[in-house]
Short mmCIF file of C-alpha atoms and ligand atoms in Angstrom, two decimals:
data_model
loop_
_atom_site.label_atom_id
_atom_site.label_comp_id
_atom_site.label_asym_id
_atom_site.label_seq_id
_atom_site.Cartn_x
_atom_site.Cartn_y
_atom_site.Cartn_z
CA UNK B 65 2.43 63.52 8.12
CA UNK B 66 1.59 59.85 8.68
CA UNK B 67 2.72 57.46 6.02
CA UNK B 68 0.14 54.79 5.33
CA UNK B 69 1.82 51.44 4.99
CA UNK B 70 0.27 49.52 2.10
CA UNK B 71 -1.80 46.63 3.40
CA UNK B 72 -0.14 43.23 2.97
CA UNK B 73 -1.76 41.35 0.10
CA UNK B 74 -4.42 39.04 1.48
CA UNK B 75 -4.79 35.40 0.56
CA UNK B 76 -8.54 34.91 0.33
CA UNK B 77 -9.94 32.34 2.74
CA UNK B 78 -11.66 29.34 1.19
CA UNK B 79 -13.23 26.18 2.61
CA UNK B 80 -10.88 23.19 2.79
CA UNK B 81 -11.87 20.21 0.64
CA UNK B 82 -10.28 17.99 3.30
CA UNK B 83 -10.81 19.79 6.61
CA UNK B 84 -10.02 16.77 8.77
CA UNK B 85 -6.79 15.88 6.97
CA UNK B 86 -3.26 16.87 7.98
CA UNK B 87 0.10 15.72 6.58
CA UNK B 88 0.25 11.92 6.19
CA UNK B 89 1.60 9.95 9.12
CA UNK B 90 4.33 8.52 6.87
CA UNK B 91 5.79 11.92 6.06
CA UNK B 92 5.44 13.12 9.66
CA UNK B 93 7.09 9.98 11.04
CA UNK B 94 10.02 10.07 8.62
CA UNK B 95 10.68 13.72 9.48
CA UNK B 96 10.55 12.99 13.22
CA UNK B 97 12.83 9.98 12.80
CA UNK B 98 15.39 12.12 10.92
CA UNK B 99 15.20 14.86 13.54
CA UNK B 100 15.90 12.38 16.37
CA UNK B 101 18.30 10.11 14.45
CA UNK B 102 15.90 7.25 15.10
CA UNK B 103 16.06 4.00 13.15
CA UNK B 104 13.20 4.54 10.74
CA UNK B 105 10.98 1.44 10.77
CA UNK B 106 7.98 3.71 10.15
CA UNK B 107 7.34 4.64 6.53
CA UNK B 108 7.56 1.53 4.36
CA UNK B 109 10.67 1.70 2.19
CA UNK B 110 13.87 -0.34 1.89
CA UNK B 111 17.10 1.12 3.26
CA UNK B 112 19.13 -0.81 0.66
CA UNK B 113 19.76 -0.19 -3.01
CA UNK B 114 18.08 -1.87 -5.96
CA UNK B 115 19.83 -4.22 -8.37
CA UNK B 116 22.46 -2.24 -10.37
CA UNK B 117 21.14 -4.01 -13.48
CA UNK B 118 17.88 -2.06 -13.06
CA UNK B 119 19.74 1.25 -12.79
CA UNK B 120 21.73 0.30 -15.90
CA UNK B 121 18.56 -0.51 -17.80
CA UNK B 122 17.07 2.91 -16.97
CA UNK B 123 20.37 4.64 -17.74
CA UNK B 124 20.56 2.88 -21.04
CA UNK B 125 17.01 4.01 -21.87
CA UNK B 126 17.98 7.65 -21.19
CA UNK B 127 21.22 7.41 -23.14
CA UNK B 128 19.47 5.87 -26.10
CA UNK B 129 17.00 8.75 -26.23
CA UNK B 130 13.77 7.69 -24.50
CA UNK B 131 13.32 11.15 -23.07
CA UNK B 132 10.11 12.53 -24.57
CA UNK B 133 6.47 11.90 -23.68
CA UNK B 134 5.72 8.21 -23.81
CA UNK B 135 2.25 7.13 -24.95
CA UNK B 136 -0.46 8.31 -22.52
CA UNK B 137 -1.30 4.78 -21.21
CA UNK B 138 2.39 3.83 -20.92
CA UNK B 139 5.25 2.39 -22.97
CA UNK B 140 3.75 -0.51 -24.94
CA UNK B 141 6.71 -2.81 -24.26
CA UNK B 142 6.17 -2.41 -20.52
CA UNK B 143 2.43 -3.01 -20.82
CA UNK B 144 3.15 -6.19 -22.81
CA UNK B 145 5.65 -7.41 -20.21
CA UNK B 146 3.14 -6.76 -17.42
CA UNK B 147 0.41 -8.61 -19.34
CA UNK B 148 2.80 -11.56 -19.71
CA UNK B 149 3.65 -11.54 -16.03
CA UNK B 150 -0.02 -11.50 -15.00
CA UNK B 151 -0.84 -14.29 -17.42
CA UNK B 152 2.04 -16.46 -16.18
CA UNK B 153 1.29 -15.90 -12.50
CA UNK B 154 -2.49 -15.56 -12.37
CA UNK B 155 -3.72 -17.10 -15.63
CA UNK B 156 -5.57 -13.99 -16.80
CA UNK B 157 -4.84 -12.48 -20.19
CA UNK B 158 -5.14 -8.68 -20.35
CA UNK B 159 -4.84 -6.83 -23.65
CA UNK B 160 -1.78 -4.54 -23.26
CA UNK B 161 -3.28 -2.03 -25.70
CA UNK B 162 -6.59 -1.48 -23.94
CA UNK B 163 -6.42 -3.03 -20.47
CA UNK B 164 -3.14 -2.02 -18.84
CA UNK B 165 -2.19 1.54 -17.87
CA UNK B 166 1.09 2.69 -16.31
CA UNK B 167 0.65 5.07 -13.36
CA UNK B 168 2.84 7.32 -11.22
CA UNK B 169 2.76 4.79 -8.37
CA UNK B 170 -0.11 2.99 -6.69
CA UNK B 171 -1.42 6.03 -4.80
CA UNK B 172 -2.11 7.81 -8.10
CA UNK B 173 -3.62 4.60 -9.44
CA UNK B 174 -6.06 4.28 -6.53
CA UNK B 175 -6.90 8.01 -6.68
CA UNK B 176 -7.62 7.81 -10.40
CA UNK B 177 -9.70 4.64 -10.01
CA UNK B 178 -11.85 6.42 -7.44
CA UNK B 179 -12.13 9.61 -9.53
CA UNK B 180 -13.05 7.64 -12.62
CA UNK B 181 -15.96 5.71 -11.15
CA UNK B 182 -17.24 7.37 -7.98
CA UNK B 183 -19.84 10.14 -8.41
CA UNK B 184 -21.19 12.40 -5.68
CA UNK B 185 -23.46 10.38 -3.37
CA UNK B 186 -22.01 6.99 -4.36
CA UNK B 187 -20.96 4.73 -1.52
CA UNK B 188 -17.50 3.14 -1.39
CA UNK B 189 -16.77 0.31 1.02
CA UNK B 190 -13.40 0.32 2.76
CA UNK B 191 -12.14 -2.48 5.01
CA UNK B 192 -10.30 -0.97 7.97
CA UNK B 193 -7.50 -0.78 8.90
CA UNK B 194 -6.91 0.65 5.42
CA UNK B 195 -4.05 2.52 3.76
CA UNK B 196 -4.45 6.22 4.41
CA UNK B 197 -4.91 7.41 0.81
CA UNK B 198 -8.27 5.68 0.31
CA UNK B 199 -10.60 7.85 2.42
CA UNK B 200 -9.45 11.32 1.24
CA UNK B 201 -9.79 10.25 -2.41
CA UNK B 202 -13.36 9.11 -1.76
CA UNK B 203 -14.12 12.46 -0.09
CA UNK B 204 -12.63 14.42 -3.01
CA UNK B 205 -14.79 12.44 -5.44
CA UNK B 206 -17.87 13.39 -3.39
CA UNK B 207 -18.42 9.76 -2.44
CA UNK B 208 -19.38 8.42 0.95
CA UNK B 209 -16.96 6.00 2.58
CA UNK B 210 -18.60 3.09 4.38
CA UNK B 211 -16.04 1.48 6.67
CA UNK B 212 -16.22 -2.08 7.89
CA UNK B 213 -13.59 -3.58 10.20
CA UNK B 214 -11.38 -6.57 9.59
CA UNK B 215 -12.30 -9.36 12.04
CA UNK B 216 -9.48 -9.86 14.51
CA UNK B 217 -9.15 -13.34 16.02
CA UNK B 218 -7.67 -13.50 19.54
CA UNK B 219 -6.55 -16.31 21.83
CA UNK B 220 -7.77 -16.70 25.42
CA UNK B 221 -5.17 -14.15 26.60
CA UNK B 222 -6.33 -11.58 24.07
CA UNK B 223 -3.29 -11.94 21.81
CA UNK B 224 -4.11 -11.53 18.11
CA UNK B 225 -3.86 -14.84 16.25
CA UNK B 226 -5.15 -13.85 12.85
CA UNK B 227 -7.50 -11.76 10.76
CA UNK B 228 -10.54 -12.54 8.67
CA UNK B 229 -12.74 -10.72 6.18
CA UNK B 230 -15.84 -9.35 7.94
CA UNK B 231 -18.29 -11.13 5.64
CA UNK B 232 -21.48 -10.35 7.53
CA UNK B 233 -20.62 -6.65 7.84
CA UNK B 234 -19.63 -6.52 4.19
CA UNK B 235 -22.91 -8.10 3.12
CA UNK B 236 -24.81 -5.57 5.25
CA UNK B 237 -22.89 -2.64 3.80
CA UNK B 238 -23.73 -3.45 0.18
CA UNK B 239 -26.79 -1.66 -1.21
CA UNK B 240 -27.84 -0.11 -4.54
CA UNK B 241 -25.76 3.02 -3.80
CA UNK B 242 -22.53 1.01 -3.47
CA UNK B 243 -20.30 1.81 -6.43
CA UNK B 244 -16.91 0.46 -5.36
CA UNK B 245 -15.25 -1.85 -2.84
CA UNK B 246 -11.56 -1.41 -1.99
CA UNK B 247 -9.65 -4.54 -1.06
CA UNK B 248 -5.96 -5.01 -0.27
CA UNK B 249 -3.94 -8.23 -0.15
CA UNK B 250 -1.27 -8.71 1.13
CA UNK B 251 -2.65 -6.19 3.54
CA UNK B 252 -1.05 -3.01 4.84
CA UNK B 253 -0.67 -2.83 7.85
CA UNK B 254 -1.57 -6.35 9.10
CA UNK B 255 0.09 -8.42 6.37
CA UNK B 256 -3.12 -10.45 6.10
CA UNK B 257 -3.34 -12.47 2.89
CA UNK B 258 -6.59 -13.30 1.09
CA UNK B 259 -7.17 -16.98 0.28
CA UNK B 260 -8.69 -18.36 -2.90
CA UNK B 261 -11.84 -19.18 -0.90
CA UNK B 262 -12.07 -15.47 0.07
CA UNK B 263 -12.10 -14.48 -3.60
CA UNK B 264 -14.82 -17.07 -4.29
CA UNK B 265 -16.88 -15.75 -1.42
CA UNK B 266 -16.45 -12.14 -2.54
CA UNK B 267 -17.45 -13.04 -6.10
CA UNK B 268 -20.61 -14.71 -4.73
CA UNK B 269 -21.38 -11.73 -2.53
CA UNK B 270 -21.06 -9.27 -5.40
CA UNK B 271 -22.99 -11.68 -7.65
CA UNK B 272 -25.71 -9.69 -9.41
CA UNK B 273 -24.69 -6.28 -8.00
CA UNK B 274 -23.00 -3.52 -10.03
CA UNK B 275 -20.27 -3.05 -7.44
CA UNK B 276 -16.79 -2.50 -8.88
CA UNK B 277 -13.65 -3.60 -7.05
CA UNK B 278 -10.32 -1.83 -6.64
CA UNK B 279 -7.80 -4.48 -5.59
CA UNK B 280 -4.61 -3.00 -4.15
CA UNK B 281 -1.98 -5.71 -4.64
CA UNK B 282 1.23 -3.73 -4.29
CA UNK B 283 2.76 -6.36 -1.97
CA UNK B 284 1.85 -9.25 -4.31
CA UNK B 285 5.41 -10.64 -4.35
CA UNK B 286 5.76 -10.76 -0.55
CA UNK B 287 3.76 -13.71 0.76
CA UNK B 288 5.34 -16.01 3.33
CA UNK B 289 5.30 -19.52 4.79
CA UNK B 290 4.59 -21.25 1.48
CA UNK B 291 1.33 -19.36 0.89
CA UNK B 292 0.51 -17.76 -2.46
CA UNK B 293 -0.86 -14.43 -3.57
CA UNK B 294 -4.39 -14.74 -4.92
CA UNK B 295 -4.91 -11.85 -7.29
CA UNK B 296 -8.38 -10.55 -8.12
CA UNK B 297 -7.20 -11.02 -11.72
CA UNK B 298 -6.97 -14.79 -11.13
CA UNK B 299 -10.71 -15.01 -10.48
CA UNK B 300 -12.70 -14.50 -13.72
CA UNK B 301 -15.88 -13.20 -12.06
CA UNK B 302 -13.91 -10.70 -9.96
CA UNK B 303 -11.50 -9.74 -12.74
CA UNK B 304 -14.50 -8.67 -14.85
CA UNK B 305 -15.37 -5.96 -12.29
CA UNK B 306 -11.90 -5.13 -10.90
CA UNK B 307 -9.20 -2.55 -11.24
CA UNK B 308 -6.06 -4.42 -10.12
CA UNK B 309 -3.36 -2.06 -8.83
CA UNK B 310 0.33 -2.90 -8.35
CA UNK B 311 3.63 -1.09 -8.00
CA UNK B 312 7.26 -1.58 -9.01
CA UNK B 313 8.51 0.49 -6.08
CA UNK B 314 7.83 -2.40 -3.72
CA UNK B 315 8.93 -5.23 -6.00
CA UNK B 316 12.21 -3.66 -7.12
CA UNK B 317 13.20 -1.68 -3.98
CA UNK B 318 12.66 1.70 -5.67
CA UNK B 319 9.75 3.33 -3.82
CA UNK B 320 11.05 6.76 -4.91
CA UNK B 321 10.54 5.98 -8.58
CA UNK B 322 6.76 6.11 -8.18
CA UNK B 323 5.77 3.75 -10.96
CA UNK B 324 2.87 1.32 -10.85
CA UNK B 325 0.05 0.11 -13.04
CA UNK B 326 -3.63 -0.71 -13.25
CA UNK B 327 -4.96 -3.78 -15.05
CA UNK B 328 -8.69 -3.70 -15.74
CA UNK B 329 -11.18 -4.80 -18.41
CA UNK B 330 -11.27 -2.47 -21.44
CA UNK B 331 -14.48 -0.69 -20.38
CA UNK B 332 -13.04 0.12 -16.94
CA UNK B 333 -9.61 1.01 -18.36
CA UNK B 334 -11.20 3.42 -20.86
CA UNK B 335 -12.86 5.38 -18.02
CA UNK B 336 -9.66 5.20 -15.98
CA UNK B 337 -7.66 6.67 -18.86
CA UNK B 338 -10.12 9.56 -19.31
CA UNK B 339 -9.09 10.77 -15.85
CA UNK B 340 -5.46 9.61 -16.01
CA UNK B 341 -4.71 11.65 -19.15
CA UNK B 342 -5.69 14.88 -17.39
CA UNK B 343 -4.24 13.91 -14.05
CA UNK B 344 -0.66 12.97 -14.99
CA UNK B 345 -1.01 12.52 -18.78
CA UNK B 346 1.87 10.03 -18.90
CA UNK B 347 4.54 8.61 -16.63
CA UNK B 348 8.27 9.14 -17.01
CA UNK B 349 9.61 7.42 -20.09
CA UNK B 350 13.13 6.09 -19.38
CA UNK B 351 12.05 4.29 -16.23
CA UNK B 352 9.24 2.58 -18.11
CA UNK B 353 11.66 1.40 -20.80
CA UNK B 354 14.21 0.26 -18.20
CA UNK B 355 11.61 -1.54 -16.08
CA UNK B 356 10.17 -3.27 -19.17
CA UNK B 357 13.60 -4.75 -19.81
CA UNK B 358 14.19 -5.74 -16.18
CA UNK B 359 10.68 -7.15 -15.60
CA UNK B 360 11.03 -9.52 -18.52
CA UNK B 361 13.16 -11.79 -16.29
CA UNK B 362 10.83 -13.42 -13.70
CA UNK B 363 13.85 -14.16 -11.48
CA UNK B 364 13.77 -10.46 -10.65
CA UNK B 365 10.56 -10.77 -8.64
CA UNK B 366 9.97 -14.46 -7.94
CA UNK B 367 12.61 -14.62 -5.19
CA UNK B 368 11.16 -11.69 -3.29
CA UNK B 369 9.00 -13.69 -0.86
CA UNK B 370 12.00 -15.75 0.28
CA UNK B 371 14.14 -12.59 0.53
CA UNK B 372 11.62 -10.81 2.74
CA UNK B 373 10.70 -13.90 4.73
CA UNK B 374 14.33 -14.05 5.95
CA UNK B 375 14.09 -10.44 7.09
CA UNK B 376 10.70 -11.02 8.71
CA UNK B 377 11.99 -14.09 10.57
CA UNK B 378 15.12 -12.25 11.73
CA UNK B 379 13.05 -9.33 13.00
CA UNK B 380 10.40 -11.55 14.66
CA UNK B 381 13.06 -13.61 16.40
CA UNK B 382 14.59 -10.47 17.86
CA UNK B 383 11.24 -8.95 18.78
CA UNK B 384 10.19 -12.15 20.54
CA UNK B 385 12.67 -11.46 23.34
CA UNK B 386 11.31 -7.93 23.96
CA UNK B 387 8.14 -7.02 25.81
CA UNK B 388 6.28 -6.38 22.55
CA UNK B 389 3.70 -9.01 21.59
CA UNK B 390 4.08 -10.14 18.00
CA UNK B 391 1.07 -10.20 15.72
CA UNK B 392 0.94 -12.56 12.74
CA UNK B 393 2.82 -11.29 9.67
CA UNK B 394 1.89 -13.52 6.72
CA UNK B 395 2.64 -11.03 3.92
CA UNK B 396 3.89 -7.51 2.95
CA UNK B 397 6.99 -6.03 4.61
CA UNK B 398 5.23 -5.01 7.81
CA UNK B 399 5.20 -6.49 11.29
CA UNK B 400 2.60 -5.29 13.78
CA UNK B 401 3.23 -5.48 17.52
CA UNK B 402 1.17 -4.90 20.65
CA UNK B 403 2.84 -2.73 23.30
CA UNK B 404 0.28 -3.14 26.09
CA UNK B 405 2.68 -5.25 28.20
CA UNK B 406 5.35 -2.54 28.32
CA UNK B 407 4.30 -1.18 31.67
CA UNK B 408 1.66 1.17 32.96
CA UNK B 409 3.14 4.46 31.71
CA UNK B 410 3.73 3.27 28.16
CA UNK B 411 0.53 1.29 27.80
CA UNK B 412 -1.45 4.34 28.88
CA UNK B 413 -0.19 6.21 25.83
CA UNK B 414 -2.30 6.27 22.68
CA UNK B 415 -0.71 4.60 19.66
CA UNK B 416 0.28 7.99 18.22
CA UNK B 417 1.76 9.15 21.55
CA UNK B 418 3.56 5.85 21.97
CA UNK B 419 5.12 6.10 18.48
CA UNK B 420 6.27 9.64 19.19
CA UNK B 421 7.83 8.48 22.48
CA UNK B 422 9.44 5.47 20.79
CA UNK B 423 10.93 7.70 18.08
CA UNK B 424 12.15 10.52 20.32
CA UNK B 425 13.18 8.60 23.46
CA UNK B 426 14.05 5.10 22.27
CA UNK B 427 15.27 5.93 18.78
CA UNK B 428 13.02 3.64 16.75
CA UNK B 429 10.26 5.02 14.52
CA UNK B 430 7.04 3.06 13.94
CA UNK B 431 3.53 3.83 12.65
CA UNK B 432 0.41 3.84 14.85
CA UNK B 433 -2.16 1.44 13.42
CA UNK B 434 -4.82 4.02 14.36
CA UNK B 435 -3.58 6.02 11.32
CA UNK B 436 -5.28 3.38 9.18
CA UNK B 437 -8.76 4.21 10.55
CA UNK B 438 -11.10 7.08 9.73
CA UNK B 439 -12.48 7.24 13.28
CA UNK B 440 -10.43 7.38 16.46
CA UNK B 441 -9.23 3.96 17.64
CA UNK B 442 -6.58 2.73 20.05
CA UNK B 443 -5.76 -0.96 20.14
CA UNK B 444 -2.16 -0.49 21.42
CA UNK B 445 -0.77 -1.86 18.17
CA UNK B 446 1.98 -0.28 16.06
CA UNK B 447 3.50 -1.19 12.70
CA UNK B 448 7.18 -1.76 11.97
CA UNK B 449 8.66 -2.02 8.46
CA UNK B 450 11.30 -4.74 8.19
CA UNK B 451 12.46 -3.88 4.64
CA UNK B 452 15.86 -3.02 6.08
CA UNK B 453 19.44 -4.24 6.17
CA UNK B 454 20.08 -6.78 8.94
CA UNK B 455 22.33 -4.30 10.76
CA UNK B 456 19.53 -1.70 10.78
CA UNK B 457 17.12 -4.25 12.23
CA UNK B 458 19.76 -5.27 14.78
CA UNK B 459 20.19 -1.69 15.97
CA UNK B 460 16.42 -1.26 16.22
CA UNK B 461 16.05 -4.55 18.11
CA UNK B 462 18.74 -3.70 20.63
CA UNK B 463 16.94 -0.40 21.35
CA UNK B 464 13.55 -2.11 21.54
CA UNK B 465 14.81 -4.75 23.96
CA UNK B 466 15.80 -2.01 26.39
CA UNK B 467 12.19 -0.85 26.89
N1 LIG E 167 3.08 2.54 1.55
C1 LIG E 167 4.00 3.09 2.48
C2 LIG E 167 3.68 2.65 3.88
O1 LIG E 167 2.64 2.11 4.17
C3 LIG E 167 4.03 4.59 2.51
C4 LIG E 167 3.81 5.32 1.25
C5 LIG E 167 3.67 6.78 1.53
O2 LIG E 167 4.38 7.34 2.36
N2 LIG E 167 2.74 7.39 0.86
O3 LIG E 167 4.49 2.88 4.73
#
């Protein structure tokens, strides 16, 4: 007698909503770096601890009982402190009750912005290179991403000297189907910083259109060489059509806490909250209470540019004596570098292959800039994160100078 083995339960096949998407390059790179004990200058996060006073403030909030659901848009005290900060720095007054919402980090903020205003068939303009969470969110909303490329300025030897907004391309991309434009300053991965004149020009360009703006400003407190951050909130015409996104993970060295916020006019915030309440409902309470306390002292974020400029300068100085060509790094905690002068074998590798080789064979992890494009590109440029202890950067530099 033959015993029939019961068939294994089948998982039904279904079409992927994101067929072209794999695991993000940041997760893949960090795993590869750990596997090969490489110095991880890939995924952007500090390798040092935050101020103990911030931990104490969060601890205190837990101990004193802030452990149940906070209000859906966020702890009011935190929203008030954020409104104060924005008013002091950028001169724009947002109503904490109706115009500021606390999010589970900037990625959730951007996702929810897109879900709350992009309908199937709407076009969304993205300036590439762009952070990798923008395009999949547009796809999930049923929108159509229209990519334009940042203008790259080169010297006579082809070395990148700077970046500029692609105004002509942007103007061409805007049409009645355009719902949203995503901008990002200081920019990940190039560090490019928008100037006040850029905001003026954007406001003119959007003029009579109905285009909304999502301004990703998570690196707002990391702008170097005496320059300043120009927030979309500082420009009245832009602020009226913008969701401004920021994050405490970057400012306070706690990327794992996943807390950020969105500031937007009441009408935009109301739509944002309709999605937010069913996406995360609310964000963890004790951290909001602790951050509200810590954020009320501007000294806790105003020194950040000087702090990171020292790290950038240390890293650039070391990199200058390697065969990597340095690209400008005016803001954020990223430094891009061109590896085309490393020799025939290495320069023949694609950016992704080169990063894999650098991680596995040299022991330094970096991110291929091609990961910030929807279509395939290869400009032989990779991104390093310098939000690290000096001794970490030293180890990385000594390995990089050997190639
Ligand atoms: N923003 C970080 C970076 O660019 C990564 C965040 C993430 O891994 N999602 O490296």
